[in-house]
PDB file of C-alpha atoms in Angstrom:
ATOM      1  CA  MET A 160      -0.350  -0.020  -0.055  1.00 33.00           C
ATOM      2  CA  PRO A 161       1.642   3.636  -0.707  1.00 35.00           C
ATOM      3  CA  SER A 162       2.332   5.657   1.820  1.00 37.00           C
ATOM      4  CA  GLU A 163      -0.210   7.160   4.052  1.00 41.00           C
ATOM      5  CA  SER A 164       1.567  10.587   5.082  1.00 38.00           C
ATOM      6  CA  ALA A 165       1.427  11.700   1.351  1.00 35.00           C
ATOM      7  CA  PRO A 166       1.178  10.842  -2.359  1.00 33.00           C
ATOM      8  CA  PRO A 167       3.787   8.718  -3.425  1.00 30.00           C
ATOM      9  CA  LEU A 168       7.017  10.107  -4.464  1.00 26.00           C
ATOM     10  CA  PRO A 169       7.590  11.925  -7.787  1.00 27.00           C
ATOM     11  CA  SER A 170      10.461  12.506  -9.449  1.00 24.00           C
ATOM     12  CA  PHE A 171      10.996  15.519  -9.739  1.00 22.00           C
ATOM     13  CA  HIS A 172      12.757  17.898 -12.156  1.00 25.00           C
ATOM     14  CA  GLU A 173      14.966  19.774 -10.031  1.00 26.00           C
ATOM     15  CA  SER A 174      13.848  23.487 -10.800  1.00 27.00           C
ATOM     16  CA  ALA A 175      10.314  22.009  -9.434  1.00 30.00           C
ATOM     17  CA  ILE A 176      12.206  21.360  -5.565  1.00 30.00           C
ATOM     18  CA  PRO A 177      10.785  23.623  -3.115  1.00 35.00           C
ATOM     19  CA  ASP A 178      13.608  26.443  -1.801  1.00 40.00           C
ATOM     20  CA  ALA A 179      12.390  24.538   1.680  1.00 38.00           C
ATOM     21  CA  SER A 180      14.104  21.405   0.618  1.00 37.00           C
ATOM     22  CA  ARG A 181      16.569  21.902  -2.005  1.00 41.00           C
ATOM     23  CA  ALA A 182      19.247  21.406   0.470  1.00 41.00           C
ATOM     24  CA  GLY A 183      18.034  17.947   0.643  1.00 47.00           C
ATOM     25  CA  ALA A 184      17.662  17.295  -3.039  1.00 52.00           C
ATOM     26  CA  ASP A 185      19.388  14.096  -3.035  1.00 67.00           C
ATOM     27  CA  ASP A 186      17.912  12.977   0.206  1.00 84.00           C
ATOM     28  CA  PRO A 187      14.202  12.250  -1.286  1.00 87.00           C
ATOM     29  CA  MET A 188      12.755  12.080   2.377  1.00 91.00           C
ATOM     30  CA  ALA A 189      14.027  15.498   2.956  1.00 92.00           C
ATOM     31  CA  VAL A 190      12.502  16.226  -0.460  1.00 88.00           C
ATOM     32  CA  LEU A 191       9.150  14.994   0.399  1.00 89.00           C
ATOM     33  CA  VAL A 192       8.972  16.600   4.283  1.00 94.00           C
ATOM     34  CA  GLY A 193       9.854  19.973   2.444  1.00 91.00           C
ATOM     35  CA  ILE A 194       6.944  19.188   0.755  1.00 90.00           C
ATOM     36  CA  LEU A 195       4.780  18.374   3.032  1.00 93.00           C
ATOM     37  CA  ASP A 196       6.299  21.564   5.243  1.00 95.00           C
ATOM     38  CA  LEU A 197       4.850  23.465   2.224  1.00 94.00           C
ATOM     39  CA  GLN A 198       1.501  22.280   2.071  1.00 94.00           C
ATOM     40  CA  ALA A 199       0.698  22.605   6.069  1.00 96.00           C
ATOM     41  CA  ALA A 200       1.714  26.137   5.469  1.00 96.00           C
ATOM     42  CA  LEU A 201      -0.764  26.950   2.812  1.00 96.00           C
ATOM     43  CA  PRO A 202      -4.237  28.550   4.059  1.00 97.00           C
ATOM     44  CA  GLY A 203      -6.652  26.281   2.968  1.00 97.00           C
ATOM     45  CA  ILE A 204      -4.753  23.499   4.810  1.00 97.00           C
ATOM     46  CA  ARG A 205      -4.294  25.766   7.643  1.00 98.00           C
ATOM     47  CA  ARG A 206      -8.053  26.339   8.058  1.00 98.00           C
ATOM     48  CA  MET A 207      -9.489  23.090   7.573  1.00 98.00           C
ATOM     49  CA  ARG A 208      -7.062  21.767  10.007  1.00 98.00           C
ATOM     50  CA  ALA A 209      -8.219  24.514  12.488  1.00 98.00           C
ATOM     51  CA  TRP A 210     -11.763  23.462  12.022  1.00 98.00           C
ATOM     52  CA  GLY A 211     -11.104  20.251  12.358  1.00 98.00           C
ATOM     53  CA  HIS A 212      -9.682  20.251  15.684  1.00 98.00           C
ATOM     54  CA  GLU A 213     -12.387  22.301  16.561  1.00 98.00           C
ATOM     55  CA  VAL A 214     -15.128  20.210  15.984  1.00 98.00           C
ATOM     56  CA  LEU A 215     -13.345  16.876  16.617  1.00 98.00           C
ATOM     57  CA  ASP A 216     -12.788  19.023  20.290  1.00 98.00           C
ATOM     58  CA  VAL A 217     -10.419  16.466  22.052  1.00 98.00           C
ATOM     59  CA  GLN A 218     -10.686  17.149  25.526  1.00 98.00           C
ATOM     60  CA  PRO A 219      -7.817  16.790  28.142  1.00 98.00           C
ATOM     61  CA  GLY A 220      -7.507  13.470  29.778  1.00 98.00           C
ATOM     62  CA  GLU A 221      -8.604  11.440  26.420  1.00 98.00           C
ATOM     63  CA  ARG A 222      -6.843   8.899  23.619  1.00 98.00           C
ATOM     64  CA  ALA A 223      -6.428  10.533  20.859  1.00 98.00           C
ATOM     65  CA  LEU A 224      -4.942   9.001  17.493  1.00 98.00           C
ATOM     66  CA  ASP A 225      -4.457  10.257  14.375  1.00 98.00           C
ATOM     67  CA  ILE A 226      -3.815   7.980  11.369  1.00 98.00           C
ATOM     68  CA  GLY A 227      -1.136   8.814   8.175  1.00 97.00           C
ATOM     69  CA  ALA A 228       0.811  11.356  10.540  1.00 97.00           C
ATOM     70  CA  GLY A 229       3.304  12.533   8.480  1.00 96.00           C
ATOM     71  CA  THR A 230       5.368  14.860  10.069  1.00 97.00           C
ATOM     72  CA  GLY A 231       3.438  14.613  13.330  1.00 98.00           C
ATOM     73  CA  THR A 232       2.471  18.455  13.183  1.00 97.00           C
ATOM     74  CA  GLU A 233      -0.881  17.255  13.884  1.00 98.00           C
ATOM     75  CA  VAL A 234      -0.326  14.794  16.689  1.00 98.00           C
ATOM     76  CA  ILE A 235       1.463  17.240  18.549  1.00 98.00           C
ATOM     77  CA  GLU A 236      -1.446  19.617  18.220  1.00 98.00           C
ATOM     78  CA  LEU A 237      -3.237  16.732  19.822  1.00 98.00           C
ATOM     79  CA  ALA A 238      -0.812  16.149  22.931  1.00 98.00           C
ATOM     80  CA  GLY A 239      -1.227  19.528  23.842  1.00 98.00           C
ATOM     81  CA  ARG A 240      -5.238  19.532  23.832  1.00 98.00           C
ATOM     82  CA  VAL A 241      -5.251  15.996  25.984  1.00 98.00           C
ATOM     83  CA  GLY A 242      -2.721  17.457  27.980  1.00 98.00           C
ATOM     84  CA  PRO A 243      -0.583  14.905  30.808  1.00 97.00           C
ATOM     85  CA  GLY A 244      -3.471  12.830  31.581  1.00 98.00           C
ATOM     86  CA  GLY A 245      -4.237  12.020  28.052  1.00 98.00           C
ATOM     87  CA  GLU A 246      -2.309  10.419  25.202  1.00 98.00           C
ATOM     88  CA  ALA A 247      -1.465  11.201  21.341  1.00 98.00           C
ATOM     89  CA  VAL A 248      -0.865   8.726  19.081  1.00 98.00           C
ATOM     90  CA  GLY A 249       0.202   9.108  15.541  1.00 98.00           C
ATOM     91  CA  VAL A 250       0.446   6.076  13.204  1.00 98.00           C
ATOM     92  CA  ASP A 251       2.540   5.809   9.963  1.00 97.00           C
ATOM     93  CA  PRO A 252       3.623   3.055   8.017  1.00 97.00           C
ATOM     94  CA  ASN A 253       7.059   4.942   6.703  1.00 96.00           C
ATOM     95  CA  PRO A 254       9.793   4.127   9.339  1.00 97.00           C
ATOM     96  CA  ALA A 255      11.724   7.220   8.314  1.00 96.00           C
ATOM     97  CA  MET A 256       8.444   9.461   8.411  1.00 97.00           C
ATOM     98  CA  LEU A 257       8.335   8.209  11.818  1.00 97.00           C
ATOM     99  CA  ALA A 258      12.087   9.205  12.872  1.00 97.00           C
ATOM    100  CA  ILE A 259      10.895  12.908  11.428  1.00 97.00           C
ATOM    101  CA  ALA A 260       7.974  13.128  13.434  1.00 98.00           C
ATOM    102  CA  ARG A 261       9.560  11.792  16.654  1.00 98.00           C
ATOM    103  CA  GLY A 262      12.597  14.499  15.973  1.00 98.00           C
ATOM    104  CA  ARG A 263      10.012  17.161  15.587  1.00 98.00           C
ATOM    105  CA  ALA A 264       8.090  15.640  18.900  1.00 98.00           C
ATOM    106  CA  GLU A 265      11.476  15.783  20.641  1.00 98.00           C
ATOM    107  CA  THR A 266      12.040  19.477  19.848  1.00 98.00           C
ATOM    108  CA  ALA A 267       8.772  20.962  20.876  1.00 98.00           C
ATOM    109  CA  ASP A 268       8.974  19.002  24.323  1.00 98.00           C
ATOM    110  CA  SER A 269       5.978  16.918  23.301  1.00 98.00           C
ATOM    111  CA  PRO A 270       4.733  13.888  24.949  1.00 98.00           C
ATOM    112  CA  ALA A 271       3.270  12.381  21.424  1.00 98.00           C
ATOM    113  CA  ARG A 272       3.834   8.889  20.760  1.00 98.00           C
ATOM    114  CA  PHE A 273       4.525   7.293  17.283  1.00 98.00           C
ATOM    115  CA  VAL A 274       3.894   4.540  16.383  1.00 98.00           C
ATOM    116  CA  GLU A 275       4.065   1.741  13.032  1.00 98.00           C
ATOM    117  CA  GLY A 276       0.721   0.697  11.489  1.00 97.00           C
ATOM    118  CA  THR A 277      -1.420   1.088   8.717  1.00 97.00           C
ATOM    119  CA  ALA A 278      -5.198   2.247   8.393  1.00 97.00           C
ATOM    120  CA  TYR A 279      -5.746  -1.429   7.843  1.00 98.00           C
ATOM    121  CA  HIS A 280      -3.878  -2.775  10.925  1.00 98.00           C
ATOM    122  CA  LEU A 281      -3.897  -0.625  13.817  1.00 98.00           C
ATOM    123  CA  PRO A 282      -1.686  -1.819  16.468  1.00 98.00           C
ATOM    124  CA  PHE A 283      -4.152  -0.973  19.446  1.00 98.00           C
ATOM    125  CA  PRO A 284      -6.648  -2.939  21.174  1.00 98.00           C
ATOM    126  CA  ASP A 285     -10.651  -2.694  20.826  1.00 98.00           C
ATOM    127  CA  GLY A 286     -11.986   0.821  21.716  1.00 98.00           C
ATOM    128  CA  TYR A 287      -9.059   1.838  23.022  1.00 98.00           C
ATOM    129  CA  PHE A 288      -9.307   5.574  21.609  1.00 98.00           C
ATOM    130  CA  ASP A 289     -11.861   8.197  22.189  1.00 98.00           C
ATOM    131  CA  ALA A 290     -11.014  10.369  19.006  1.00 98.00           C
ATOM    132  CA  VAL A 291      -9.254   9.558  15.755  1.00 98.00           C
ATOM    133  CA  ARG A 292      -8.476  12.176  12.997  1.00 98.00           C
ATOM    134  CA  CYS A 293      -7.528  10.535   9.207  1.00 98.00           C
ATOM    135  CA  GLU A 294      -6.314  13.577   7.030  1.00 98.00           C
ATOM    136  CA  ARG A 295      -5.462  13.244   3.189  1.00 97.00           C
ATOM    137  CA  VAL A 296      -5.296   9.295   3.819  1.00 97.00           C
ATOM    138  CA  TYR A 297      -7.951   7.667   2.202  1.00 98.00           C
ATOM    139  CA  GLN A 298      -6.969   8.700  -1.444  1.00 97.00           C
ATOM    140  CA  HIS A 299      -4.159   6.444  -1.041  1.00 96.00           C
ATOM    141  CA  LEU A 300      -6.477   3.321  -0.718  1.00 97.00           C
ATOM    142  CA  ASP A 301      -7.427   0.441  -2.291  1.00 96.00           C
ATOM    143  CA  ASP A 302     -10.434  -1.001   0.487  1.00 97.00           C
ATOM    144  CA  PRO A 303     -11.471   2.700   2.426  1.00 98.00           C
ATOM    145  CA  ALA A 304     -14.198   0.272   3.670  1.00 98.00           C
ATOM    146  CA  ALA A 305     -11.597  -1.450   5.437  1.00 98.00           C
ATOM    147  CA  ALA A 306      -9.490   1.041   7.046  1.00 98.00           C
ATOM    148  CA  THR A 307     -13.384   2.621   8.504  1.00 98.00           C
ATOM    149  CA  ALA A 308     -13.864  -1.004   9.968  1.00 98.00           C
ATOM    150  CA  GLU A 309     -10.325  -0.444  11.340  1.00 98.00           C
ATOM    151  CA  ILE A 310     -11.271   2.806  12.885  1.00 98.00           C
ATOM    152  CA  THR A 311     -14.421   1.786  13.998  1.00 98.00           C
ATOM    153  CA  ARG A 312     -12.966  -1.015  16.061  1.00 98.00           C
ATOM    154  CA  VAL A 313     -10.165   0.757  17.812  1.00 98.00           C
ATOM    155  CA  LEU A 314     -13.008   3.679  19.194  1.00 98.00           C
ATOM    156  CA  ARG A 315     -14.799   3.756  21.900  1.00 98.00           C
ATOM    157  CA  PRO A 316     -18.430   3.333  21.907  1.00 97.00           C
ATOM    158  CA  GLY A 317     -19.539   7.397  21.274  1.00 97.00           C
ATOM    159  CA  GLY A 318     -15.798   7.777  20.650  1.00 98.00           C
ATOM    160  CA  ARG A 319     -15.554  10.530  17.632  1.00 98.00           C
ATOM    161  CA  VAL A 320     -13.884  10.317  14.312  1.00 98.00           C
ATOM    162  CA  LEU A 321     -12.702  13.311  12.045  1.00 98.00           C
ATOM    163  CA  LEU A 322     -11.966  12.385   8.103  1.00 98.00           C
ATOM    164  CA  ILE A 323     -10.372  15.078   5.822  1.00 98.00           C
ATOM    165  CA  ASP A 324      -9.991  13.826   1.984  1.00 98.00           C
ATOM    166  CA  THR A 325      -9.275  15.162  -1.350  1.00 97.00           C
ATOM    167  CA  ASP A 326     -11.985  14.961  -4.347  1.00 97.00           C
ATOM    168  CA  TRP A 327      -9.304  15.310  -7.021  1.00 96.00           C
ATOM    169  CA  HIS A 328     -12.397  15.318  -9.822  1.00 96.00           C
ATOM    170  CA  THR A 329     -12.664  19.063  -8.365  1.00 97.00           C
ATOM    171  CA  VAL A 330      -8.578  19.514  -9.301  1.00 95.00           C
ATOM    172  CA  ILE A 331      -8.891  23.336 -11.331  1.00 95.00           C
ATOM    173  CA  THR A 332      -5.638  24.378 -13.246  1.00 93.00           C
ATOM    174  CA  HIS A 333      -4.948  27.355 -15.017  1.00 95.00           C
ATOM    175  CA  PRO A 334      -3.479  28.313 -17.293  1.00 95.00           C
ATOM    176  CA  GLY A 335      -2.937  25.937 -20.173  1.00 95.00           C
ATOM    177  CA  ASP A 336      -4.203  24.274 -22.884  1.00 96.00           C
ATOM    178  CA  PRO A 337      -7.852  23.135 -21.993  1.00 96.00           C
ATOM    179  CA  GLU A 338      -7.610  19.856 -24.111  1.00 97.00           C
ATOM    180  CA  VAL A 339      -3.934  19.111 -23.103  1.00 96.00           C
ATOM    181  CA  VAL A 340      -5.318  20.118 -18.883  1.00 95.00           C
ATOM    182  CA  THR A 341      -8.375  17.362 -19.349  1.00 96.00           C
ATOM    183  CA  ARG A 342      -5.769  14.852 -20.373  1.00 96.00           C
ATOM    184  CA  LEU A 343      -3.199  15.813 -18.091  1.00 95.00           C
ATOM    185  CA  THR A 344      -6.055  15.543 -15.501  1.00 94.00           C
ATOM    186  CA  LYS A 345      -7.520  12.334 -16.299  1.00 94.00           C
ATOM    187  CA  ALA A 346      -4.250  10.615 -16.060  1.00 94.00           C
ATOM    188  CA  MET A 347      -3.658  11.810 -12.916  1.00 92.00           C
ATOM    189  CA  LEU A 348      -7.135  10.359 -11.605  1.00 94.00           C
ATOM    190  CA  GLU A 349      -6.621   7.120 -13.513  1.00 93.00           C
ATOM    191  CA  THR A 350      -3.202   6.410 -11.521  1.00 90.00           C
ATOM    192  CA  THR A 351      -4.687   7.847  -8.305  1.00 92.00           C
ATOM    193  CA  PRO A 352      -6.326   4.564  -5.934  1.00 95.00           C
ATOM    194  CA  ASN A 353      -9.045   6.683  -4.612  1.00 96.00           C
ATOM    195  CA  PRO A 354      -9.168   9.930  -6.261  1.00 96.00           C
ATOM    196  CA  ALA A 355     -12.994  10.838  -5.285  1.00 97.00           C
ATOM    197  CA  SER A 356     -12.435  10.006  -1.879  1.00 97.00           C
ATOM    198  CA  GLY A 357     -13.583  13.119  -0.653  1.00 98.00           C
ATOM    199  CA  ARG A 358     -17.093  13.034  -1.701  1.00 98.00           C
ATOM    200  CA  HIS A 359     -17.766   9.166  -0.065  1.00 98.00           C
ATOM    201  CA  LEU A 360     -16.315   9.765   3.237  1.00 98.00           C
ATOM    202  CA  ARG A 361     -19.795  10.452   4.687  1.00 98.00           C
ATOM    203  CA  GLY A 362     -21.311   6.871   3.238  1.00 98.00           C
ATOM    204  CA  LEU A 363     -18.247   5.043   4.787  1.00 98.00           C
ATOM    205  CA  LEU A 364     -19.136   6.050   7.893  1.00 98.00           C
ATOM    206  CA  THR A 365     -22.553   5.621   7.437  1.00 98.00           C
ATOM    207  CA  ALA A 366     -22.304   2.711   6.593  1.00 98.00           C
ATOM    208  CA  ALA A 367     -19.912   1.513   9.200  1.00 98.00           C
ATOM    209  CA  GLY A 368     -22.575   2.690  12.026  1.00 97.00           C
ATOM    210  CA  PHE A 369     -21.598   6.447  12.828  1.00 98.00           C
ATOM    211  CA  THR A 370     -23.670   9.275  13.450  1.00 98.00           C
ATOM    212  CA  ILE A 371     -22.846  12.272  11.049  1.00 98.00           C
ATOM    213  CA  ASP A 372     -22.237  15.124  13.610  1.00 98.00           C
ATOM    214  CA  ASP A 373     -20.643  18.268  10.741  1.00 98.00           C
ATOM    215  CA  ILE A 374     -19.323  18.128   7.541  1.00 98.00           C
ATOM    216  CA  GLY A 375     -16.932  20.847   6.061  1.00 97.00           C
ATOM    217  CA  SER A 376     -15.331  21.405   3.002  1.00 98.00           C
ATOM    218  CA  GLU A 377     -12.282  24.143   1.709  1.00 98.00           C
ATOM    219  CA  ALA A 378     -11.185  24.835  -1.856  1.00 97.00           C
ATOM    220  CA  VAL A 379      -7.120  24.716  -1.026  1.00 96.00           C
ATOM    221  CA  ILE A 380      -5.911  27.073  -3.511  1.00 96.00           C
ATOM    222  CA  TRP A 381      -1.909  25.809  -4.254  1.00 95.00           C
ATOM    223  CA  ASN A 382       0.695  28.673  -4.251  1.00 94.00           C
ATOM    224  CA  PRO A 383       3.409  28.409  -7.317  1.00 94.00           C
ATOM    225  CA  GLU A 384       6.139  27.185  -4.761  1.00 92.00           C
ATOM    226  CA  THR A 385       3.549  23.994  -3.154  1.00 91.00           C
ATOM    227  CA  ALA A 386       1.931  23.534  -6.807  1.00 90.00           C
ATOM    228  CA  ARG A 387       5.316  23.000  -8.491  1.00 89.00           C
ATOM    229  CA  PRO A 388       6.397  19.654  -7.410  1.00 85.00           C
ATOM    230  CA  LEU A 389       2.548  18.198  -8.137  1.00 84.00           C
ATOM    231  CA  PHE A 390       2.407  19.935 -11.950  1.00 86.00           C
ATOM    232  CA  THR A 391       5.678  18.414 -12.428  1.00 88.00           C
ATOM    233  CA  GLN A 392       4.701  15.008 -11.457  1.00 85.00           C
ATOM    234  CA  MET A 393       1.325  15.217 -12.766  1.00 88.00           C
ATOM    235  CA  ILE A 394       2.867  16.100 -16.048  1.00 93.00           C
ATOM    236  CA  ALA A 395       5.645  13.467 -15.491  1.00 92.00           C
ATOM    237  CA  SER A 396       3.587  10.891 -15.606  1.00 91.00           C
ATOM    238  CA  ALA A 397       1.625  11.880 -17.633  1.00 94.00           C
ATOM    239  CA  SER A 398       3.989  11.781 -20.623  1.00 93.00           C
ATOM    240  CA  THR A 399       5.492   8.596 -19.457  1.00 92.00           C
ATOM    241  CA  GLY A 400       1.892   6.861 -19.761  1.00 93.00           C
ATOM    242  CA  GLY A 401       1.338   8.368 -23.102  1.00 95.00           C
ATOM    243  CA  ALA A 402      -1.530  10.996 -22.087  1.00 95.00           C
ATOM    244  CA  ILE A 403       0.203  13.841 -23.742  1.00 96.00           C
ATOM    245  CA  THR A 404       3.334  14.459 -25.452  1.00 95.00           C
ATOM    246  CA  GLU A 405       6.641  15.263 -24.115  1.00 94.00           C
ATOM    247  CA  GLN A 406       6.633  18.722 -25.874  1.00 95.00           C
ATOM    248  CA  GLU A 407       3.014  19.143 -24.609  1.00 96.00           C
ATOM    249  CA  GLY A 408       4.161  18.889 -21.627  1.00 95.00           C
ATOM    250  CA  ARG A 409       6.994  20.967 -21.735  1.00 94.00           C
ATOM    251  CA  ASP A 410       4.523  23.328 -23.214  1.00 96.00           C
ATOM    252  CA  LEU A 411       2.770  23.516 -20.345  1.00 95.00           C
ATOM    253  CA  LEU A 412       5.204  23.781 -18.020  1.00 93.00           C
ATOM    254  CA  ALA A 413       5.981  27.003 -19.685  1.00 95.00           C
ATOM    255  CA  THR A 414       2.466  28.362 -19.932  1.00 96.00           C
ATOM    256  CA  MET A 415       2.491  28.005 -16.496  1.00 94.00           C
ATOM    257  CA  GLU A 416       5.637  29.348 -15.635  1.00 94.00           C
ATOM    258  CA  GLU A 417       4.258  32.418 -17.645  1.00 96.00           C
ATOM    259  CA  GLY A 418       1.546  32.596 -15.634  1.00 95.00           C
ATOM    260  CA  ILE A 419       2.918  32.685 -12.559  1.00 94.00           C
ATOM    261  CA  ALA A 420       5.311  35.629 -13.754  1.00 95.00           C
ATOM    262  CA  LYS A 421       2.364  38.204 -14.735  1.00 95.00           C
ATOM    263  CA  GLY A 422       0.035  36.714 -11.588  1.00 94.00           C
ATOM    264  CA  ASP A 423      -2.454  34.919 -13.950  1.00 96.00           C
ATOM    265  CA  TYR A 424      -1.769  31.236 -12.466  1.00 94.00           C
ATOM    266  CA  HIS A 425      -4.554  29.360 -10.464  1.00 95.00           C
ATOM    267  CA  LEU A 426      -4.018  25.281  -9.006  1.00 94.00           C
ATOM    268  CA  SER A 427      -7.019  24.472  -6.451  1.00 96.00           C
ATOM    269  CA  VAL A 428      -8.277  21.212  -5.286  1.00 96.00           C
ATOM    270  CA  THR A 429     -11.380  20.777  -2.888  1.00 98.00           C
ATOM    271  CA  MET A 430     -11.022  18.984   0.436  1.00 98.00           C
ATOM    272  CA  PHE A 431     -14.076  17.431   2.523  1.00 98.00           C
ATOM    273  CA  ALA A 432     -13.916  16.598   6.118  1.00 98.00           C
ATOM    274  CA  VAL A 433     -16.617  14.299   8.173  1.00 98.00           C
ATOM    275  CA  LEU A 434     -17.218  14.124  11.720  1.00 98.00           C
ATOM    276  CA  GLY A 435     -18.826  11.683  13.196  1.00 98.00           C
ATOM    277  CA  HIS A 436     -19.333   9.869  16.236  1.00 98.00           C
ATOM    278  CA  ARG A 437     -19.711   5.567  16.838  1.00 97.00           C
ATOM    279  CA  VAL A 438     -23.380   4.680  18.095  1.00 94.00           C
ATOM    280  CA  ASN A 439     -22.472   1.566  19.804  1.00 86.00           C
TER     281      ASN A 439
END
């Protein structure tokens, strides 16, 4: 199964590597961490996460789990909310990413804990947690119903879950030849295991017996520094798969850079969030 902390690591053009991670451009993990940090700084991501913490409403003394913990920022946030009498745990399948998260928790003097695991196999007993959050993991899953069942298992009766995910069918890209952009987007959707994950979150929780308490959304607008790696990955993949030609890819990148230079640029995708609680 792909890493649950971020999309599979692409082959970046050197010019597309963010400045924040360019110093470690020869280190794939450094590149990935740099991209995750840039994404975390996007205003749309920050608003979605702030809203999510508000509605999940983790309290002092509770046990909270973050699935697909990545760099650990949200687990550190949860640790501050549960306080010394509670427990905040992050799960990620990538040992190198877990090391990054543990280092950041240590720097922040946070008691956040990190363990290796996947959304399909959470290494905890039944009914252990009061609250679970899972952000941008479902888009990478081949069997989201199985992951939802596993979340149900580790939640106590009455426990809350917050699922946040992207619906890649809502992506908007400008500028660029519309016909080429359409083929590019289609190729990206075909290589993403669960590209419409955002729209299915409510149904998955309902089918698993949860009561839905709130729903939110955010059209996340990507700035050029954050969008370049994604856009370059999409073009490289589509070109390799034959959806667009290499020349069309080069032209699209050039058009994108021209748009950025004159301020006529847009890349966005909608994220959805669903809050529910386990009935029994």
